[in-house]
mmCIF file of C-alpha atoms in Angstrom:
data_model
loop_
_atom_site.group_PDB
_atom_site.id
_atom_site.type_symbol
_atom_site.label_atom_id
_atom_site.label_comp_id
_atom_site.label_asym_id
_atom_site.label_seq_id
_atom_site.Cartn_x
_atom_site.Cartn_y
_atom_site.Cartn_z
ATOM 1 C CA MET O 1 145.906 -27.613 281.703
ATOM 2 C CA LEU O 2 142.893 -29.600 282.908
ATOM 3 C CA LEU O 3 139.308 -28.326 283.168
ATOM 4 C CA ALA O 4 137.056 -29.659 285.849
ATOM 5 C CA TYR O 5 133.254 -29.201 285.626
ATOM 6 C CA ILE O 6 131.322 -30.130 288.772
ATOM 7 C CA ASP O 7 127.752 -29.879 290.102
ATOM 8 C CA GLU O 8 126.034 -30.678 293.432
ATOM 9 C CA ILE O 9 125.060 -34.149 294.511
ATOM 10 C CA GLY O 10 121.754 -33.834 296.425
ATOM 11 C CA GLU O 11 121.300 -30.801 298.687
ATOM 12 C CA THR O 12 122.651 -29.610 302.066
ATOM 13 C CA GLY O 13 119.448 -30.135 304.098
ATOM 14 C CA ALA O 14 118.894 -32.797 306.760
ATOM 15 C CA PHE O 15 117.905 -36.356 305.939
ATOM 16 C CA VAL O 16 115.844 -38.833 308.002
ATOM 17 C CA SER O 17 114.356 -41.286 305.497
ATOM 18 C CA ARG O 18 112.807 -41.526 302.089
ATOM 19 C CA ASP O 19 109.294 -41.537 303.542
ATOM 20 C CA HIS O 20 109.789 -38.646 306.023
ATOM 21 C CA ASP O 21 107.432 -35.703 305.551
ATOM 22 C CA HIS O 22 110.196 -33.078 305.558
ATOM 23 C CA TYR O 23 113.627 -34.558 305.404
ATOM 24 C CA SER O 24 113.701 -37.092 302.602
ATOM 25 C CA THR O 25 115.685 -35.593 299.671
ATOM 26 C CA SER O 26 119.222 -37.047 299.781
ATOM 27 C CA PRO O 27 121.272 -39.152 302.190
ATOM 28 C CA ALA O 28 124.522 -37.486 301.152
ATOM 29 C CA PHE O 29 125.854 -34.212 299.830
ATOM 30 C CA GLY O 30 128.843 -33.448 297.654
ATOM 31 C CA TYR O 31 130.066 -32.641 294.201
ATOM 32 C CA ALA O 32 130.480 -34.660 291.027
ATOM 33 C CA GLY O 33 131.348 -34.115 287.380
ATOM 34 C CA PHE O 34 134.314 -34.671 285.121
ATOM 35 C CA ILE O 35 137.844 -33.570 284.394
ATOM 36 C CA ILE O 36 139.185 -33.226 280.860
ATOM 37 C CA PRO O 37 142.310 -31.836 279.142
ATOM 38 C CA GLU O 38 141.577 -28.293 277.991
ATOM 39 C CA GLY O 39 142.425 -29.165 274.369
ATOM 40 C CA LYS O 40 139.568 -31.714 274.300
ATOM 41 C CA ALA O 41 136.915 -29.712 276.189
ATOM 42 C CA ARG O 42 135.510 -28.002 273.093
ATOM 43 C CA ASP O 43 135.302 -31.302 271.174
ATOM 44 C CA PHE O 44 133.561 -33.049 274.023
ATOM 45 C CA GLY O 45 131.072 -30.181 274.432
ATOM 46 C CA ALA O 46 130.269 -30.488 270.711
ATOM 47 C CA VAL O 47 129.694 -34.199 271.053
ATOM 48 C CA PHE O 48 127.329 -33.688 274.024
ATOM 49 C CA ASP O 49 125.446 -30.875 272.311
ATOM 50 C CA GLY O 50 125.044 -33.033 269.145
ATOM 51 C CA GLU O 51 123.696 -36.004 271.135
ATOM 52 C CA LYS O 52 121.303 -33.739 273.090
ATOM 53 C CA ARG O 53 119.918 -32.195 269.922
ATOM 54 C CA THR O 54 119.338 -35.634 268.377
ATOM 55 C CA VAL O 55 117.718 -37.316 271.392
ATOM 56 C CA PHE O 56 115.651 -34.365 272.519
ATOM 57 C CA LYS O 57 114.957 -32.887 269.065
ATOM 58 C CA ARG O 58 111.227 -32.387 269.512
ATOM 59 C CA LEU O 59 111.466 -30.917 273.022
ATOM 60 C CA ILE O 60 114.133 -28.462 271.994
ATOM 61 C CA GLU O 61 112.137 -27.362 268.930
ATOM 62 C CA GLN O 62 109.064 -26.728 271.158
ATOM 63 C CA ALA O 63 111.029 -24.740 273.722
ATOM 64 C CA ASP O 64 110.615 -20.976 274.021
ATOM 65 C CA HIS O 65 114.405 -20.548 273.958
ATOM 66 C CA PRO O 66 115.881 -23.632 272.159
ATOM 67 C CA GLY O 67 119.466 -22.511 272.640
ATOM 68 C CA ARG O 68 119.030 -22.466 276.439
ATOM 69 C CA TRP O 69 117.006 -25.738 276.698
ATOM 70 C CA GLU O 70 118.603 -28.399 278.959
ATOM 71 C CA ARG O 71 117.647 -31.825 280.254
ATOM 72 C CA LYS O 72 118.314 -32.112 283.952
ATOM 73 C CA GLY O 73 120.189 -35.160 285.256
ATOM 74 C CA ALA O 74 117.350 -35.910 287.735
ATOM 75 C CA GLU O 75 115.175 -36.501 284.678
ATOM 76 C CA VAL O 76 117.692 -38.600 282.776
ATOM 77 C CA PHE O 77 118.191 -40.807 285.954
ATOM 78 C CA SER O 78 114.596 -40.937 287.133
ATOM 79 C CA VAL O 79 113.389 -43.887 289.175
ATOM 80 C CA ARG O 80 112.027 -45.782 286.121
ATOM 81 C CA ALA O 81 114.529 -44.567 283.590
ATOM 82 C CA PRO O 82 115.474 -48.014 282.215
ATOM 83 C CA GLU O 83 111.827 -48.619 281.361
ATOM 84 C CA THR O 84 110.644 -45.145 280.247
ATOM 85 C CA HIS O 85 113.680 -43.740 278.391
ATOM 86 C CA PRO O 86 116.562 -46.274 278.095
ATOM 87 C CA GLY O 87 117.887 -44.395 275.093
ATOM 88 C CA GLN O 88 118.935 -41.495 277.247
ATOM 89 C CA LEU O 89 120.931 -43.854 279.466
ATOM 90 C CA ARG O 90 122.642 -45.240 276.388
ATOM 91 C CA VAL O 91 123.526 -41.681 275.327
ATOM 92 C CA PHE O 92 125.058 -41.103 278.751
ATOM 93 C CA ASP O 93 127.026 -44.281 278.484
ATOM 94 C CA HIS O 94 128.287 -43.255 275.041
ATOM 95 C CA LEU O 95 129.315 -39.802 276.393
ATOM 96 C CA VAL O 96 131.305 -41.429 279.182
ATOM 97 C CA ARG O 97 133.185 -43.608 276.707
ATOM 98 C CA THR O 98 133.860 -40.556 274.582
ATOM 99 C CA LEU O 99 135.158 -38.667 277.622
ATOM 100 C CA THR O 100 137.587 -41.359 278.607
ATOM 101 C CA HIS O 101 138.774 -41.799 274.999
ATOM 102 C CA MET O 102 139.606 -38.103 275.087
ATOM 103 C CA GLY O 103 141.749 -38.496 278.206
ATOM 104 C CA GLY O 104 139.166 -37.380 280.662
ATOM 105 C CA ASN O 105 137.754 -38.913 283.881
ATOM 106 C CA LEU O 106 134.569 -38.797 285.943
ATOM 107 C CA PHE O 107 134.895 -37.447 289.526
ATOM 108 C CA TYR O 108 132.981 -37.278 292.770
ATOM 109 C CA TYR O 109 133.257 -36.514 296.412
ATOM 110 C CA ALA O 110 130.346 -36.790 298.865
ATOM 111 C CA ASP O 111 129.692 -36.933 302.621
ATOM 112 C CA GLU O 112 127.057 -39.224 304.013
ATOM 113 C CA LYS O 113 124.695 -37.185 306.242
ATOM 114 C CA PRO O 114 123.986 -38.084 309.883
ATOM 115 C CA ILE O 115 120.389 -39.228 310.163
ATOM 116 C CA GLY O 116 118.087 -36.898 311.901
ATOM 117 C CA THR O 117 116.333 -33.559 311.846
ATOM 118 C CA PRO O 118 118.324 -30.321 311.758
ATOM 119 C CA LYS O 119 117.938 -29.975 315.530
ATOM 120 C CA GLN O 120 118.923 -33.583 316.236
ATOM 121 C CA THR O 121 122.041 -33.345 314.072
ATOM 122 C CA ARG O 122 122.889 -29.694 314.875
ATOM 123 C CA LEU O 123 122.900 -29.023 311.181
ATOM 124 C CA ASP O 124 124.920 -26.152 309.724
ATOM 125 C CA ARG O 125 124.085 -26.165 306.021
ATOM 126 C CA ASP O 126 126.842 -23.642 305.191
ATOM 127 C CA ASP O 127 129.452 -25.760 306.965
ATOM 128 C CA ARG O 128 128.219 -28.867 305.100
ATOM 129 C CA GLU O 129 128.650 -27.144 301.761
ATOM 130 C CA ARG O 130 132.103 -25.743 302.747
ATOM 131 C CA GLN O 131 133.426 -29.097 303.898
ATOM 132 C CA ALA O 132 132.280 -30.837 300.745
ATOM 133 C CA MET O 133 133.690 -28.180 298.458
ATOM 134 C CA ARG O 134 137.021 -28.187 300.286
ATOM 135 C CA GLU O 135 137.354 -31.929 299.935
ATOM 136 C CA ALA O 136 136.385 -31.821 296.290
ATOM 137 C CA LEU O 137 138.997 -29.155 295.516
ATOM 138 C CA ASN O 138 141.637 -31.086 297.488
ATOM 139 C CA ARG O 139 141.028 -34.167 295.432
ATOM 140 C CA ILE O 140 140.781 -32.378 292.071
ATOM 141 C CA ALA O 141 144.128 -30.684 292.891
ATOM 142 C CA ARG O 142 145.681 -33.993 293.784
ATOM 143 C CA HIS O 143 144.496 -35.529 290.489
ATOM 144 C CA ALA O 144 145.877 -32.582 288.567
ATOM 145 C CA ASP O 145 149.230 -32.892 290.330
ATOM 146 C CA THR O 146 149.392 -36.565 289.504
ATOM 147 C CA HIS O 147 149.168 -35.578 285.853
ATOM 148 C CA GLU O 148 151.536 -32.635 286.268
ATOM 149 C CA GLN O 149 148.860 -30.210 285.115
ATOM 150 C CA ASN O 150 147.220 -27.075 286.444
ATOM 151 C CA VAL O 151 143.426 -27.223 286.673
ATOM 152 C CA LEU O 152 140.558 -24.706 286.398
ATOM 153 C CA VAL O 153 137.347 -25.636 288.179
ATOM 154 C CA MET O 154 133.915 -24.629 286.923
ATOM 155 C CA ILE O 155 130.519 -25.055 288.635
ATOM 156 C CA ASP O 156 126.895 -24.236 287.894
ATOM 157 C CA GLN O 157 126.022 -20.624 288.393
ATOM 158 C CA ILE O 158 124.490 -19.379 291.680
ATOM 159 C CA ASN O 159 123.173 -15.951 292.592
ATOM 160 C CA GLU O 160 125.707 -13.156 292.919
ATOM 161 C CA LYS O 161 125.135 -12.678 296.611
ATOM 162 C CA GLU O 162 125.776 -16.321 297.357
ATOM 163 C CA ARG O 163 128.847 -16.382 295.106
ATOM 164 C CA LYS O 164 130.423 -13.387 296.957
ATOM 165 C CA ARG O 165 129.703 -14.978 300.315
ATOM 166 C CA ARG O 166 131.383 -18.293 299.351
ATOM 167 C CA LEU O 167 134.417 -16.908 297.509
ATOM 168 C CA PRO O 168 136.478 -15.719 300.489
ATOM 169 C CA ALA O 169 136.203 -19.124 302.142
ATOM 170 C CA MET O 170 137.425 -20.879 299.050
ATOM 171 C CA TYR O 171 140.401 -18.527 298.603
ATOM 172 C CA GLU O 172 141.311 -18.960 302.316
ATOM 173 C CA HIS O 173 141.146 -22.748 301.975
ATOM 174 C CA ILE O 174 143.305 -22.945 298.886
ATOM 175 C CA LEU O 175 145.942 -20.419 300.061
ATOM 176 C CA GLY O 176 145.938 -21.753 303.644
ATOM 177 C CA ARG O 177 146.469 -25.341 302.598
ATOM 178 C CA THR O 178 149.144 -24.694 299.965
ATOM 179 C CA LYS O 179 152.147 -24.620 302.258
ATOM 180 C CA GLU O 180 151.507 -28.091 303.678
ATOM 181 C CA TYR O 181 149.990 -29.504 300.463
ATOM 182 C CA PRO O 182 151.811 -27.952 297.408
ATOM 183 C CA GLU O 183 149.469 -29.672 295.019
ATOM 184 C CA MET O 184 146.943 -26.989 295.903
ATOM 185 C CA ARG O 185 149.007 -24.696 293.636
ATOM 186 C CA ARG O 186 147.594 -26.671 290.734
ATOM 187 C CA LEU O 187 144.195 -24.895 291.207
ATOM 188 C CA VAL O 188 144.442 -21.782 289.035
ATOM 189 C CA GLU O 189 141.460 -20.097 290.729
ATOM 190 C CA PRO O 190 138.595 -20.912 293.043
ATOM 191 C CA PRO O 191 135.673 -22.398 291.183
ATOM 192 C CA MET O 192 134.231 -20.210 288.422
ATOM 193 C CA HIS O 193 130.487 -20.088 288.112
ATOM 194 C CA VAL O 194 128.987 -20.816 284.657
ATOM 195 C CA ASP O 195 125.295 -20.748 283.549
ATOM 196 C CA SER O 196 124.428 -24.357 282.865
ATOM 197 C CA ALA O 197 121.889 -23.289 280.159
ATOM 198 C CA LEU O 198 124.843 -22.016 278.150
ATOM 199 C CA SER O 199 127.337 -24.688 278.846
ATOM 200 C CA ALA O 200 127.142 -28.244 277.489
ATOM 201 C CA SER O 201 129.903 -29.296 279.892
ATOM 202 C CA ILE O 202 128.110 -28.018 283.014
ATOM 203 C CA GLN O 203 125.028 -29.860 281.768
ATOM 204 C CA PHE O 204 126.997 -33.070 281.468
ATOM 205 C CA ALA O 205 128.382 -32.524 284.992
ATOM 206 C CA ASP O 206 124.769 -32.341 286.201
ATOM 207 C CA TRP O 207 124.126 -35.702 284.507
ATOM 208 C CA VAL O 208 127.191 -37.214 286.194
ATOM 209 C CA ALA O 209 126.149 -35.860 289.565
ATOM 210 C CA ALA O 210 122.620 -37.371 289.156
ATOM 211 C CA CYS O 211 124.164 -40.733 288.145
ATOM 212 C CA VAL O 212 126.499 -40.757 291.129
ATOM 213 C CA GLY O 213 123.595 -39.653 293.384
ATOM 214 C CA ARG O 214 121.603 -42.717 292.328
ATOM 215 C CA ALA O 215 124.585 -45.077 293.098
ATOM 216 C CA ILE O 216 125.085 -43.435 296.499
ATOM 217 C CA ASP O 217 121.343 -43.780 297.216
ATOM 218 C CA TYR O 218 121.573 -47.560 296.393
ATOM 219 C CA GLN O 219 124.633 -47.970 298.749
ATOM 220 C CA LEU O 220 123.223 -45.969 301.702
ATOM 221 C CA LEU O 221 119.499 -46.810 301.655
ATOM 222 C CA LYS O 222 118.377 -50.358 302.118
ATOM 223 C CA GLU O 223 115.068 -49.817 300.342
ATOM 224 C CA SER O 224 116.598 -47.803 297.451
ATOM 225 C CA ALA O 225 114.616 -47.714 294.209
ATOM 226 C CA TYR O 226 117.833 -47.463 292.199
ATOM 227 C CA SER O 227 119.216 -50.910 292.268
ATOM 228 C CA TRP O 228 119.228 -50.787 288.386
ATOM 229 C CA ILE O 229 122.124 -48.337 288.519
ATOM 230 C CA THR O 230 124.448 -51.250 289.249
ATOM 231 C CA ASP O 231 123.352 -53.202 286.159
ATOM 232 C CA THR O 232 126.213 -53.229 283.636
ATOM 233 C CA ARG O 233 123.734 -53.410 280.844
ATOM 234 C CA VAL O 234 122.355 -49.942 281.838
ATOM 235 C CA VAL O 235 125.424 -47.899 282.671
ATOM 236 C CA LYS O 236 128.535 -49.919 281.790
ATOM 237 C CA SER O 237 131.155 -47.345 281.045
ATOM 238 C CA VAL O 238 131.221 -45.606 284.428
ATOM 239 C CA ARG O 239 133.205 -48.480 285.812
ATOM 240 C CA GLY O 240 136.917 -47.635 285.664
ATOM 241 C CA SER O 241 136.131 -44.033 284.503
ATOM 242 C CA PHE O 242 136.448 -42.264 287.806
ATOM 243 C CA THR O 243 139.550 -40.582 289.227
ATOM 244 C CA HIS O 244 141.443 -42.494 291.879
ATOM 245 C CA GLU O 245 140.675 -39.610 294.285
ATOM 246 C CA SER O 246 136.825 -40.013 294.023
ATOM 247 C CA LYS O 247 135.336 -40.952 297.317
ATOM 248 C CA LEU O 248 132.107 -41.365 299.355
ATOM 249 C CA HIS O 249 132.884 -40.470 302.975
ATOM 250 C CA LEU O 250 130.741 -42.431 305.396
ATOM 251 C CA HIS O 251 129.372 -41.155 308.758
ATOM 252 C CA LEU O 252 130.516 -43.243 311.702
ATOM 253 C CA ARG O 253 130.221 -46.586 309.896
ATOM 254 C CA SER O 254 132.098 -49.786 310.658
ATOM 255 C CA VAL O 255 132.763 -50.603 307.021
ATOM 256 C CA GLY O 256 135.312 -49.155 304.638
ATOM 257 C CA GLU O 257 134.512 -46.065 302.633
ATOM 258 C CA PHE O 258 133.742 -46.100 298.922
ATOM 259 C CA HIS O 259 136.338 -45.140 296.348
ATOM 260 C CA HIS O 260 136.194 -44.525 292.599
ATOM 261 C CA SER O 261 133.755 -47.028 290.888
ATOM 262 C CA GLN O 262 132.935 -48.987 294.098
ATOM 263 C CA ILE O 263 129.622 -47.219 294.560
ATOM 264 C CA PHE O 264 128.368 -48.971 291.429
ATOM 265 C CA SER O 265 129.010 -52.395 292.873
ATOM 266 C CA ARG O 266 125.997 -54.744 293.185
ATOM 267 C CA GLU O 267 127.233 -55.786 296.611
ATOM 268 C CA ARG O 268 126.361 -53.394 299.420
ATOM 269 C CA PRO O 269 128.760 -53.499 302.399
ATOM 270 C CA LEU O 270 126.265 -51.679 304.565
ATOM 271 C CA PHE O 271 123.619 -54.331 303.870
ATOM 272 C CA PRO O 272 125.410 -57.728 303.633
ATOM 273 C CA ILE O 273 123.403 -60.813 303.111
ATOM 274 C CA PRO O 274 124.498 -63.375 305.723
ATOM 275 C CA GLY O 275 122.860 -66.712 306.405
ATOM 276 C CA GLY O 276 120.969 -65.374 309.398
ATOM 277 C CA GLN O 277 119.121 -62.158 310.209
ATOM 278 C CA LEU O 278 120.659 -58.759 309.307
ATOM 279 C CA VAL O 279 121.831 -56.706 312.242
ATOM 280 C CA GLY O 280 120.224 -53.746 310.515
ATOM 281 C CA ASP O 281 116.886 -55.453 310.592
ATOM 282 C CA MET O 282 116.932 -55.490 314.352
ATOM 283 C CA THR O 283 117.972 -51.889 314.881
ATOM 284 C CA ASP O 284 115.772 -48.783 314.572
ATOM 285 C CA PRO O 285 117.562 -46.300 312.266
ATOM 286 C CA MET O 286 117.263 -43.437 314.721
ATOM 287 C CA ALA O 287 118.528 -45.606 317.560
ATOM 288 C CA ALA O 288 121.480 -46.615 315.389
ATOM 289 C CA GLU O 289 122.284 -42.938 314.711
ATOM 290 C CA LYS O 290 122.211 -42.176 318.385
ATOM 291 C CA MET O 291 124.623 -45.060 319.014
ATOM 292 C CA ARG O 292 126.999 -43.668 316.326
ATOM 293 C CA ALA O 293 126.762 -40.178 317.914
ATOM 294 C CA ILE O 294 127.682 -41.595 321.342
ATOM 295 C CA ALA O 295 130.572 -43.411 319.720
ATOM 296 C CA ALA O 296 131.762 -40.189 318.116
ATOM 297 C CA LYS O 297 131.716 -38.322 321.425
ATOM 298 C CA MET O 298 133.726 -41.133 323.061
ATOM 299 C CA HIS O 299 136.242 -41.073 320.209
ATOM 300 C CA LYS O 300 136.708 -37.304 320.610
ATOM 301 C CA GLY O 301 137.106 -37.663 324.350
#
């Protein structure tokens, strides 16, 4: 059996731009983490815990509850990470190599958000979360089926009320899709919720989600501050480590979507560098989004 540990990429809210007063958090939403054979999960967790206790020794000793202390992925992959704490990035790279040597893979699925306020984009945050979770489960099941293994999915803990609200939808999706897509039988249960403070594997999934989020930021935002994420001297081992099913789904774009390690490419298909002026330089982002919305309506018609 395989074990999949995933965490959220970004959040479900609207996105306009990095400098918007209210809607500036993340240009995409989805899930990322890793998949590992069950027989290697405990070993990998021990390696992660050992590295964490070495790198963050002083912080852990100073914590009120050392056994529950965790370093969030957003801190590991902060804007100036290569300058302020390159050692943490080296530890992440080492952990990715360890994972792949144990027969594991990194994984992600994310949807680019339409640009605009909640009213402009008719945002339904619950639907955005459901759609991303469904696609993540579909792709994890497909990966497991390729390896002729069942898979158990685990995700960071949420409050009990929210868990009970989401659970029926996940059951409905898995059972409803099974007849047409038999690989869904590989999912032993809907995702189980685990407290990240008590799980080294969920903590590493959070690191992976942060790393993937930075790469998506670089690919989707022209003025991204995370160009360093594509530097092979910073995070080398992610390339070739993702499942074939990993994907960034674009919103009404004229270029191909991103698969597996392509989000870490230095080249950015959305912002090519031709000999003349970029088309994107001549088009207001909001106007471009309206044009894509019109195109979508025409396509549906």
